[in-house]
Coordinates of C-alpha atoms in Angstrom, one line a residue:
X1 CA -103.4 6.7 -63.9
X2 CA -105.5 3.7 -64.8
X3 CA -106.7 1.4 -62.1
X4 CA -104.5 -1.5 -61.2
X5 CA -107.7 -3.7 -60.8
X6 CA -109.0 -5.8 -63.6
X7 CA -112.7 -5.1 -64.1
X8 CA -114.4 -8.4 -64.6
X9 CA -117.7 -9.9 -63.8
X10 CA -116.1 -13.2 -63.1
X11 CA -115.0 -14.0 -59.5
X12 CA -112.9 -17.0 -60.7
X13 CA -109.2 -16.8 -59.9
X14 CA -107.4 -16.8 -63.2
X15 CA -104.4 -18.5 -61.7
X16 CA -106.6 -21.3 -60.3
X17 CA -108.3 -21.6 -63.7
X18 CA -104.9 -22.0 -65.4
X19 CA -103.8 -24.6 -62.9
X20 CA -106.9 -26.6 -63.4
X21 CA -106.4 -26.7 -67.2
X22 CA -102.6 -27.3 -66.8
X23 CA -101.9 -24.5 -69.1
X24 CA -98.3 -23.4 -69.5
X25 CA -98.1 -19.6 -68.7
X26 CA -96.5 -17.5 -71.4
X27 CA -93.5 -15.5 -70.1
X28 CA -91.6 -12.7 -71.9
X29 CA -88.2 -11.7 -70.6
X30 CA -87.1 -8.2 -71.8
X31 CA -83.3 -8.1 -72.0
X32 CA -80.6 -10.7 -72.4
X33 CA -78.0 -9.4 -70.0
X34 CA -77.0 -11.4 -66.9
X35 CA -80.3 -10.8 -65.1
X36 CA -82.4 -11.8 -68.2
X37 CA -80.3 -14.8 -69.0
X38 CA -80.3 -16.0 -65.3
X39 CA -84.1 -15.7 -65.2
X40 CA -84.6 -17.5 -68.5
X41 CA -82.2 -20.3 -67.5
X42 CA -84.0 -20.8 -64.2
X43 CA -87.5 -20.7 -65.8
X44 CA -86.5 -23.4 -68.4
X45 CA -84.9 -25.6 -65.8
X46 CA -88.1 -25.3 -63.6
X47 CA -90.2 -26.7 -66.4
X48 CA -91.6 -23.6 -68.1
X49 CA -91.9 -24.2 -71.8
X50 CA -93.4 -21.0 -73.2
X51 CA -90.6 -18.5 -72.6
X52 CA -89.5 -15.7 -75.0
X53 CA -86.5 -13.4 -74.6
X54 CA -86.5 -10.1 -76.4
X55 CA -83.1 -8.3 -76.6
X56 CA -83.0 -4.9 -78.2
X57 CA -79.3 -5.1 -79.4
X58 CA -77.7 -7.6 -81.7
X59 CA -75.9 -9.5 -79.0
X60 CA -76.4 -11.1 -75.6
X61 CA -74.6 -10.0 -72.5
X62 CA -75.9 -6.5 -71.7
X63 CA -73.2 -4.6 -69.7
X64 CA -70.8 -7.6 -70.2
X65 CA -68.8 -7.0 -73.4
X66 CA -65.6 -8.8 -74.1
X67 CA -63.6 -7.8 -77.1
X68 CA -61.0 -10.1 -78.7
X69 CA -57.7 -8.3 -79.1
X70 CA -55.1 -10.4 -80.8
X71 CA -54.5 -13.4 -78.5
X72 CA -56.2 -11.8 -75.5
X73 CA -59.5 -10.4 -74.4
X74 CA -60.4 -6.8 -73.3
X75 CA -63.4 -6.0 -71.1
X76 CA -65.4 -3.0 -72.1
X77 CA -67.9 -3.7 -69.3
X78 CA -67.8 -6.1 -66.3
X79 CA -64.3 -7.1 -65.5
X80 CA -64.0 -8.5 -62.0
X81 CA -65.8 -11.2 -60.0
X82 CA -66.1 -9.3 -56.7
X83 CA -65.6 -11.8 -53.9
X84 CA -65.7 -15.6 -53.9
X85 CA -67.5 -17.2 -51.0
X86 CA -71.2 -17.5 -51.9
X87 CA -70.8 -15.5 -55.1
X88 CA -72.8 -17.4 -57.8
X89 CA -70.7 -15.8 -60.6
X90 CA -67.5 -17.0 -58.9
X91 CA -68.8 -20.5 -58.5
X92 CA -70.0 -20.6 -62.1
X93 CA -66.6 -19.6 -63.3
X94 CA -64.7 -21.9 -60.9
X95 CA -66.9 -25.0 -61.7
X96 CA -66.3 -24.5 -65.4
X97 CA -62.5 -24.0 -65.2
X98 CA -62.6 -20.3 -66.2
X99 CA -60.2 -19.2 -63.5
X100 CA -57.5 -21.8 -64.1
X101 CA -55.2 -19.3 -65.9
X102 CA -55.7 -16.4 -63.4
X103 CA -52.4 -15.4 -61.9
X104 CA -51.9 -14.6 -58.2
X105 CA -51.1 -11.0 -59.2
X106 CA -54.6 -10.7 -60.7
X107 CA -56.4 -11.5 -57.4
X108 CA -56.4 -7.9 -56.1
X109 CA -58.3 -6.9 -53.0
X110 CA -58.4 -3.1 -53.8
X111 CA -61.6 -1.1 -54.6
X112 CA -61.2 -0.3 -58.3
X113 CA -58.9 -3.3 -58.4
X114 CA -55.7 -3.0 -60.3
X115 CA -54.7 -5.8 -62.7
X116 CA -51.9 -6.6 -60.3
X117 CA -51.4 -6.2 -56.6
X118 CA -47.6 -6.3 -57.3
X119 CA -45.7 -3.1 -58.1
X120 CA -46.4 0.5 -57.1
X121 CA -49.0 3.1 -58.2
X122 CA -47.2 6.2 -59.5
X123 CA -49.0 9.4 -58.3
X124 CA -47.9 12.0 -60.8
X125 CA -48.7 15.8 -60.6
X126 CA -49.6 18.0 -63.5
X127 CA -46.2 19.6 -63.2
X128 CA -44.7 16.2 -64.2
X129 CA -43.3 15.1 -60.8
X130 CA -43.9 11.9 -59.0
X131 CA -45.2 12.2 -55.4
X132 CA -42.9 10.3 -53.0
X133 CA -44.2 6.8 -52.1
X134 CA -44.1 7.4 -48.3
X135 CA -46.2 10.5 -48.7
X136 CA -48.7 8.6 -50.8
X137 CA -48.9 5.8 -48.2
X138 CA -49.3 8.4 -45.4
X139 CA -52.2 10.0 -47.2
X140 CA -53.7 6.7 -48.2
X141 CA -53.9 5.6 -44.6
X142 CA -55.7 8.8 -43.7
X143 CA -58.2 8.5 -46.5
X144 CA -58.9 4.8 -45.8
X145 CA -59.5 5.7 -42.1
X146 CA -62.1 8.2 -43.1
X147 CA -63.6 5.8 -45.7
X148 CA -64.2 3.3 -42.9
X149 CA -66.1 6.1 -41.0
X150 CA -68.5 6.5 -44.0
X151 CA -69.6 2.8 -43.5
X152 CA -70.6 3.3 -39.9
X153 CA -73.6 5.5 -40.5
X154 CA -75.7 2.7 -42.0
X155 CA -74.0 -0.2 -40.3
X156 CA -74.2 1.2 -36.8
X157 CA -77.2 3.4 -37.2
X158 CA -75.0 6.5 -36.6
X159 CA -76.9 9.8 -37.1
X160 CA -75.7 12.0 -40.0
X161 CA -74.8 15.5 -39.1
X162 CA -76.4 18.3 -41.1
X163 CA -73.0 19.7 -42.2
X164 CA -72.3 16.6 -44.3
X165 CA -75.6 17.1 -46.3
X166 CA -75.8 13.3 -46.1
X167 CA -73.2 13.2 -48.8
X168 CA -70.2 10.8 -48.9
X169 CA -68.2 13.3 -50.8
X170 CA -68.9 16.3 -48.6
X171 CA -68.3 14.3 -45.4
X172 CA -65.1 12.8 -46.7
X173 CA -63.7 16.1 -48.0
X174 CA -64.5 17.9 -44.8
X175 CA -63.1 15.4 -42.4
X176 CA -59.9 14.7 -44.4
X177 CA -59.3 18.4 -45.0
X178 CA -59.6 19.1 -41.3
X179 CA -57.1 16.4 -40.4
X180 CA -54.6 17.5 -43.1
X181 CA -54.9 21.2 -42.1
X182 CA -54.5 20.5 -38.4
X183 CA -51.4 18.2 -38.8
X184 CA -48.6 20.1 -37.2
X185 CA -45.9 18.0 -38.8
X186 CA -46.6 18.8 -42.4
X187 CA -45.3 21.8 -44.3
X188 CA -47.7 23.9 -46.3
X189 CA -46.5 22.4 -49.6
X190 CA -47.1 18.9 -48.3
X191 CA -50.6 19.9 -47.1
X192 CA -51.4 21.3 -50.5
X193 CA -50.2 18.1 -52.2
X194 CA -52.3 15.9 -49.9
X195 CA -55.4 18.1 -50.5
X196 CA -54.8 17.6 -54.3
X197 CA -54.6 13.8 -53.7
X198 CA -57.9 14.0 -51.9
X199 CA -59.6 15.2 -55.1
X200 CA -57.9 12.4 -57.1
X201 CA -59.0 9.7 -54.6
X202 CA -62.6 11.0 -54.8
X203 CA -62.5 10.8 -58.6
X204 CA -61.4 7.2 -58.3
X205 CA -64.2 6.5 -55.8
X206 CA -66.7 8.1 -58.2
X207 CA -65.6 5.8 -61.0
X208 CA -66.0 2.8 -58.7
X209 CA -69.5 4.0 -57.6
X210 CA -70.4 5.0 -61.2
X211 CA -71.6 8.4 -59.8
X212 CA -71.0 11.8 -61.3
X213 CA -69.4 12.8 -58.0
X214 CA -69.1 11.3 -54.6
X215 CA -71.1 14.3 -53.5
X216 CA -74.2 12.7 -55.0
X217 CA -73.7 9.4 -53.0
X218 CA -75.8 9.0 -49.9
X219 CA -73.8 8.9 -46.7
X220 CA -76.6 7.3 -44.6
X221 CA -77.0 4.4 -47.1
X222 CA -73.4 4.0 -48.2
X223 CA -72.7 1.1 -45.9
X224 CA -75.6 -1.1 -47.0
X225 CA -73.8 -2.3 -50.1
X226 CA -72.4 -5.6 -49.1
X227 CA -69.0 -7.0 -50.1
X228 CA -68.7 -10.7 -50.5
X229 CA -65.6 -12.1 -48.8
X230 CA -62.7 -13.3 -50.9
X231 CA -60.4 -12.2 -53.6
X232 CA -61.4 -10.3 -56.7
X233 CA -60.9 -12.4 -59.9
X234 CA -60.6 -11.6 -63.6
X235 CA -61.6 -14.2 -66.2
X236 CA -58.7 -14.5 -68.6
X237 CA -60.8 -15.9 -71.4
X238 CA -63.3 -13.0 -71.0
X239 CA -66.3 -12.3 -68.8
X240 CA -68.5 -13.2 -71.8
X241 CA -67.7 -16.9 -70.9
X242 CA -70.1 -16.4 -68.0
X243 CA -72.7 -15.1 -70.4
X244 CA -72.1 -18.1 -72.7
X245 CA -72.6 -20.5 -69.8
X246 CA -76.0 -18.9 -68.9
X247 CA -77.1 -18.8 -72.6
X248 CA -75.8 -22.2 -73.8
X249 CA -79.0 -24.2 -73.0
X250 CA -81.4 -21.5 -74.1
X251 CA -83.0 -22.8 -77.4
X252 CA -82.7 -20.5 -80.4
X253 CA -86.5 -20.3 -80.7
X254 CA -86.5 -18.6 -77.3
X255 CA -83.9 -15.9 -78.0
X256 CA -84.7 -13.0 -80.2
X257 CA -82.0 -10.4 -80.9
X258 CA -82.5 -7.0 -82.4
X259 CA -86.0 -6.9 -80.9
X260 CA -86.4 -3.6 -79.0
X261 CA -89.6 -3.2 -77.0
X262 CA -91.7 -0.1 -77.5
X263 CA -94.3 -0.6 -74.8
X264 CA -95.6 -3.1 -72.2
X265 CA -99.3 -3.0 -72.0
X266 CA -100.3 -4.6 -68.6
X267 CA -103.3 -5.2 -66.4
X268 CA -105.8 -5.0 -69.2
X269 CA -109.5 -4.8 -68.4
X270 CA -111.7 -7.5 -69.9
X271 CA -112.9 -5.0 -72.6
X272 CA -109.3 -4.0 -73.5
X273 CA -108.3 -7.7 -73.7
X274 CA -111.1 -8.4 -76.1
X275 CA -110.1 -5.5 -78.3
X276 CA -106.5 -6.7 -78.4
X277 CA -107.6 -10.3 -79.2
X278 CA -109.9 -9.0 -82.0
X279 CA -107.1 -6.8 -83.4
X280 CA -104.7 -9.8 -83.4
X281 CA -107.3 -11.9 -85.2
X282 CA -107.7 -9.3 -87.9
X283 CA -103.9 -8.9 -88.2
X284 CA -103.5 -12.6 -88.9
X285 CA -105.2 -12.0 -92.2
X286 CA -103.4 -8.7 -92.9
X287 CA -100.3 -8.4 -95.0
X288 CA -99.3 -5.2 -93.4
X289 CA -96.6 -4.5 -90.8
X290 CA -98.4 -6.2 -87.9
X291 CA -97.8 -9.9 -87.3
X292 CA -99.2 -12.4 -84.9
X293 CA -97.1 -14.0 -82.3
X294 CA -96.0 -16.8 -84.6
X295 CA -92.8 -15.0 -85.6
X296 CA -91.4 -15.0 -82.1
X297 CA -92.9 -18.2 -80.8
X298 CA -92.7 -20.3 -84.0
X299 CA -96.2 -21.7 -83.5
X300 CA -99.7 -20.4 -83.3
X301 CA -101.2 -19.3 -80.0
X302 CA -101.7 -22.7 -78.2
X303 CA -104.4 -21.2 -76.0
X304 CA -106.8 -19.2 -78.3
X305 CA -109.5 -19.2 -75.6
X306 CA -107.2 -17.6 -73.0
X307 CA -107.1 -13.8 -72.7
X308 CA -103.7 -12.6 -71.7
X309 CA -103.4 -9.6 -69.3
X310 CA -100.2 -8.4 -71.0
X311 CA -99.3 -7.4 -74.5
X312 CA -95.6 -6.6 -75.3
X313 CA -95.5 -4.3 -78.2
X314 CA -92.2 -4.3 -80.1
X315 CA -90.6 -1.5 -82.2
X316 CA -91.4 -3.5 -85.3
X317 CA -95.1 -3.3 -84.3
X318 CA -95.3 -7.0 -83.5
X319 CA -97.2 -7.6 -80.3
X320 CA -96.7 -10.6 -78.0
X321 CA -99.4 -11.6 -75.6
X322 CA -98.1 -12.8 -72.2
X323 CA -99.1 -13.8 -68.7
X324 CA -95.9 -12.4 -67.2
X325 CA -93.1 -10.2 -68.3
X326 CA -89.7 -9.9 -66.5
X327 CA -88.3 -6.4 -67.3
X328 CA -84.5 -6.3 -66.9
X329 CA -83.9 -2.9 -68.5
X330 CA -81.2 -0.8 -66.7
X331 CA -82.1 1.9 -64.3
X332 CA -80.8 4.4 -67.0
X333 CA -83.3 3.1 -69.5
X334 CA -86.1 3.2 -66.9
X335 CA -85.3 6.8 -66.1
X336 CA -85.3 7.7 -69.7
X337 CA -88.3 5.7 -70.9
X338 CA -90.6 4.5 -68.1
X339 CA -93.4 6.9 -69.1
X340 CA -93.4 5.6 -72.7
X341 CA -92.5 2.0 -71.8
X342 CA -95.5 1.1 -69.6
X343 CA -99.2 1.4 -70.2
X344 CA -100.8 2.1 -67.8
X345 CA -98.1 4.2 -66.2
X346 CA -96.1 2.7 -63.3
X347 CA -97.4 3.5 -59.8
X348 CA -96.2 6.8 -58.4
X349 CA -94.1 5.2 -55.7
X350 CA -92.2 3.1 -58.2
X351 CA -91.7 6.1 -60.5
X352 CA -90.3 8.0 -57.5
X353 CA -87.9 5.2 -56.7
X354 CA -86.7 5.3 -60.3
X355 CA -86.2 9.0 -60.1
X356 CA -84.4 9.0 -56.7
X357 CA -81.9 6.2 -57.3
X358 CA -78.8 7.1 -59.1
X359 CA -76.9 5.8 -62.2
X360 CA -74.1 7.3 -64.1
X361 CA -71.5 6.3 -66.6
X362 CA -68.0 4.9 -66.0
X363 CA -66.0 4.3 -69.1
X364 CA -62.7 2.7 -69.9
X365 CA -60.1 3.9 -72.4
X366 CA -57.6 1.2 -73.5
X367 CA -54.4 2.5 -75.1
X368 CA -52.0 0.0 -76.7
X369 CA -48.3 1.0 -77.1
X370 CA -45.5 -0.7 -79.1
X371 CA -43.2 -0.5 -76.0
X372 CA -43.8 0.5 -72.4
X373 CA -42.8 4.0 -71.3
X374 CA -43.5 3.1 -67.7
X375 CA -41.1 1.4 -65.4
X376 CA -41.4 -2.4 -64.7
X377 CA -42.7 -1.9 -61.1
X378 CA -45.4 0.7 -62.1
X379 CA -48.9 -0.8 -61.9
X380 CA -50.8 2.5 -62.5
X381 CA -50.4 6.2 -63.3
X382 CA -52.6 8.4 -61.1
X383 CA -53.3 12.0 -62.2
X384 CA -53.1 14.6 -59.4
X385 CA -54.0 18.1 -60.4
X386 CA -52.3 20.5 -57.9
X387 CA -54.6 23.4 -58.8
X388 CA -57.6 21.5 -57.5
X389 CA -56.4 21.4 -53.9
X390 CA -58.8 24.0 -52.6
X391 CA -61.8 23.2 -54.9
X392 CA -65.0 21.8 -53.5
X393 CA -66.6 19.5 -56.0
X394 CA -64.6 20.0 -59.2
X395 CA -66.8 21.2 -62.1
X396 CA -65.3 21.4 -65.5
X397 CA -66.3 23.2 -68.7
X398 CA -66.9 20.9 -71.6
X399 CA -63.6 21.4 -73.2
X400 CA -61.8 20.2 -70.1
X401 CA -63.6 16.9 -69.9
X402 CA -60.2 15.1 -69.8
X403 CA -59.6 16.4 -66.2
X404 CA -62.0 13.7 -65.0
X405 CA -59.7 10.9 -66.2
X406 CA -58.4 9.8 -62.8
X407 CA -55.8 7.2 -63.8
X408 CA -54.5 4.6 -66.2
X409 CA -53.9 1.1 -64.9
X410 CA -51.2 -1.1 -66.4
X411 CA -52.7 -4.4 -67.7
X412 CA -51.0 -7.4 -66.3
X413 CA -49.4 -9.7 -67.2
X414 CA -47.8 -8.2 -70.4
X415 CA -47.4 -11.7 -71.8
X416 CA -51.1 -11.7 -72.2
X417 CA -52.0 -8.1 -72.8
X418 CA -48.9 -6.6 -74.4
X419 CA -48.1 -3.0 -73.4
X420 CA -51.6 -1.8 -72.6
X421 CA -53.0 0.9 -70.3
X422 CA -56.6 1.1 -69.1
X423 CA -58.0 4.6 -68.3
X424 CA -61.0 5.5 -66.2
X425 CA -63.4 8.4 -66.6
X426 CA -67.0 8.9 -65.2
X427 CA -69.9 11.2 -65.0
X428 CA -70.9 13.8 -67.5
X429 CA -67.3 14.0 -68.6
X430 CA -67.5 10.4 -69.7
X431 CA -70.4 11.3 -72.0
X432 CA -68.4 14.2 -73.4
X433 CA -65.5 11.7 -74.1
X434 CA -67.9 9.4 -75.9
X435 CA -68.9 12.2 -78.3
X436 CA -65.2 12.6 -79.4
X437 CA -63.7 10.6 -82.1
X438 CA -60.9 8.1 -81.4
X439 CA -58.2 10.4 -82.8
X440 CA -59.2 13.2 -80.4
X441 CA -59.3 10.9 -77.4
X442 CA -56.0 9.2 -78.2
X443 CA -54.3 12.6 -78.7
X444 CA -55.8 14.0 -75.5
X445 CA -54.7 11.0 -73.5
X446 CA -51.1 11.2 -75.0
X447 CA -50.8 14.8 -74.0
X448 CA -52.0 14.0 -70.4
X449 CA -49.5 11.2 -70.1
X450 CA -46.7 13.3 -71.4
X451 CA -47.6 16.2 -69.0
X452 CA -48.0 14.1 -65.9
X453 CA -45.0 11.8 -66.4
X454 CA -42.8 14.7 -67.5
X455 CA -41.8 12.6 -70.6
X456 CA -42.4 14.6 -73.8
X457 CA -41.3 11.7 -75.9
X458 CA -44.2 9.3 -75.2
X459 CA -45.6 8.3 -78.6
X460 CA -49.2 8.2 -79.5
X461 CA -50.8 4.8 -78.9
X462 CA -50.9 2.5 -81.8
X463 CA -54.4 1.5 -81.0
X464 CA -57.3 2.9 -78.9
X465 CA -60.4 1.0 -77.7
X466 CA -63.1 2.6 -75.4
X467 CA -66.5 1.9 -74.0
X468 CA -69.6 4.1 -74.5
X469 CA -72.1 2.9 -72.0
X470 CA -73.7 6.3 -71.5
X471 CA -74.7 7.0 -75.1
X472 CA -75.8 3.4 -75.7
X473 CA -79.6 3.8 -76.0
X474 CA -80.3 0.3 -74.7
X475 CA -78.0 0.8 -71.6
X476 CA -77.7 4.5 -70.7
X477 CA -75.2 4.2 -67.9
X478 CA -72.8 1.7 -66.2
X479 CA -74.5 0.7 -62.9
X480 CA -76.5 2.1 -60.1
X481 CA -75.7 3.8 -56.8
X482 CA -77.7 5.1 -53.8
X483 CA -78.1 8.8 -54.5
X484 CA -78.5 11.4 -51.7
X485 CA -82.2 11.3 -50.9
X486 CA -82.7 7.6 -51.8
X487 CA -82.4 4.5 -49.7
X488 CA -82.4 0.7 -49.9
X489 CA -86.2 1.0 -49.6
X490 CA -86.3 2.5 -53.1
X491 CA -84.3 -0.5 -54.4
X492 CA -87.0 -2.7 -52.8
X493 CA -89.8 -0.6 -54.3
X494 CA -88.1 -0.8 -57.8
X495 CA -88.0 -4.6 -57.5
X496 CA -91.6 -5.0 -56.4
X497 CA -93.8 -6.8 -59.0
X498 CA -96.9 -5.4 -60.4
X499 CA -99.8 -5.2 -59.8
X500 CA -99.5 -4.6 -56.0
X501 CA -103.1 -5.6 -55.4
X502 CA -103.9 -8.9 -53.9
X503 CA -107.3 -9.0 -55.7
X504 CA -108.2 -12.4 -57.1
X505 CA -109.6 -10.6 -60.2
X506 CA -106.1 -9.3 -61.1
X507 CA -103.7 -12.0 -62.4
X508 CA -100.7 -11.8 -60.1
X509 CA -97.0 -11.0 -60.9
X510 CA -97.8 -9.5 -64.3
X511 CA -94.7 -7.3 -64.5
X512 CA -91.6 -8.3 -62.6
X513 CA -88.3 -6.3 -62.4
X514 CA -84.8 -7.6 -62.3
X515 CA -81.3 -6.2 -62.9
X516 CA -78.4 -5.1 -60.6
X517 CA -80.3 -1.9 -59.6
X518 CA -83.1 -4.1 -58.0
X519 CA -80.8 -5.9 -55.6
X520 CA -80.6 -4.1 -52.3
X521 CA -77.3 -5.5 -51.0
X522 CA -75.4 -6.2 -54.3
X523 CA -76.5 -3.4 -56.6
X524 CA -73.8 -2.4 -59.2
X525 CA -72.4 -6.0 -59.4
X526 CA -72.7 -8.9 -61.8
X527 CA -73.7 -11.3 -59.0
X528 CA -76.4 -8.8 -58.0
X529 CA -77.8 -8.9 -61.5
X530 CA -77.6 -12.7 -61.7
X531 CA -79.3 -13.2 -58.3
X532 CA -82.0 -10.7 -59.2
X533 CA -82.9 -12.7 -62.3
X534 CA -83.1 -15.9 -60.3
X535 CA -85.2 -14.2 -57.7
X536 CA -87.9 -13.2 -60.2
X537 CA -87.9 -16.7 -61.8
X538 CA -88.4 -18.1 -58.3
X539 CA -91.4 -15.9 -57.8
X540 CA -93.0 -17.5 -60.9
X541 CA -91.9 -21.0 -60.0
X542 CA -93.5 -20.7 -56.6
X543 CA -96.7 -19.2 -58.1
X544 CA -97.0 -22.2 -60.4
X545 CA -95.6 -24.9 -58.1
X546 CA -98.7 -27.0 -58.4
X547 CA -98.5 -26.9 -62.2
X548 CA -95.0 -28.3 -62.2
X549 CA -95.4 -31.1 -59.6
X550 CA -96.4 -33.4 -62.4
X551 CA -94.4 -31.7 -65.2
X552 CA -91.0 -33.2 -66.2
X553 CA -88.3 -30.8 -67.1
X554 CA -87.9 -30.1 -70.8
X555 CA -85.1 -31.9 -72.6
X556 CA -82.6 -29.1 -73.3

């Protein structure tokens, strides 16, 4: 690994030198999801004028993707604003009138929130029978009681017993099974049914955590994720409205779509910087594939005498010199590409954090029907496989990927959505689903619905729409979780800017990291992503506070 020190004969602090010349730092933001847009918006509002956003895909929003469907909007990605009080996404939506048409029924307080808190979830077995409501409520109370216990290990510093393997799934399964088995009032058939429901509840929990299985989620760290008080809201006009609000004041010259990054060269030595500068000068007179930074910045380098410590190399072979780069790539992309993405390589402790933290895929499957086959009070159809009662962590062969579909929610209200169901699947099985064509998935889901409802006359849906976050090369997963063996300290390590050194010879805050996976308390959420982007922008604002004391904000 190359040294994180910049070798230079000069003892002059490059930051002080820039402040003396009142030079605007050049900042590159990689990614135009919520974190990247929040960082960009904050930087521009703070007076930075030389900012460039590089987004690999052909759209902004990242893991927010609202699809227009007739007169309504379907969310392939982020759907709910989780909590209100102090949630910046909620306040952004509320202040701009985005929640005005949200019905009371859409303000659910459940974990994978339903689209309505009214009505009843129908728990159906694979033999086509519905589990009685009172039995469901009885089991739900037991499960939630044990779920609360999983929070205590972190929140109360409770030691984790060896039998649990520090796993939420193992602990929950063991404790719930013991309570069910020892209940003297239940018949053997009732106990088997409750044990089957346990597997279904853990599948739902996996979808919410975006983990392959709750067995992979750390028990000792599970309680650190912090829930913001208040209801959970949907945005009737689409979550992309939040993206639009963040992006609306970003000038077109700043935003560059379809611009994937190949490599971030950081912490150059003086000799390397001279070589890059010489190469750039030669390329300005070359008609080949290499271009200077005019194409992205729209103007020549305003500081030809300044040597930048960073060069952002794009897939189209264009290189952008920079003083700072804010990397908002998902944890999935970092896992897949960190070795190729950074030169020199990331420090070992940051690589270890990337490897230890978890991310998986949670996908949605929307099915539209001409008429509802479900009863008016039904708000979801939950799939309970009776033959899974005694299994430990269910593992399925590839052809049985559909067994990981835990449920279908009824979209509410029908006046907005029509007759639409939203299915949930996660883990490796979600990736297998993504490989299938629409016809196969629609047919498979129809067979499942017929089997579990006991209604052989359910027609095939007239339309299917589904997400594919796992196979998207620029996303590679839905959101992060704290995997067994990792901790909040790994989240902090992932978020720590580079270089670590305090040396005055090394320009500070060269590579900064944002995104939901870098927020210790709010990982996996849209507000965590937004706050992380603002956090990194604040680092730079504070670094250059003297520069902006006499700088007026740009006219946006």
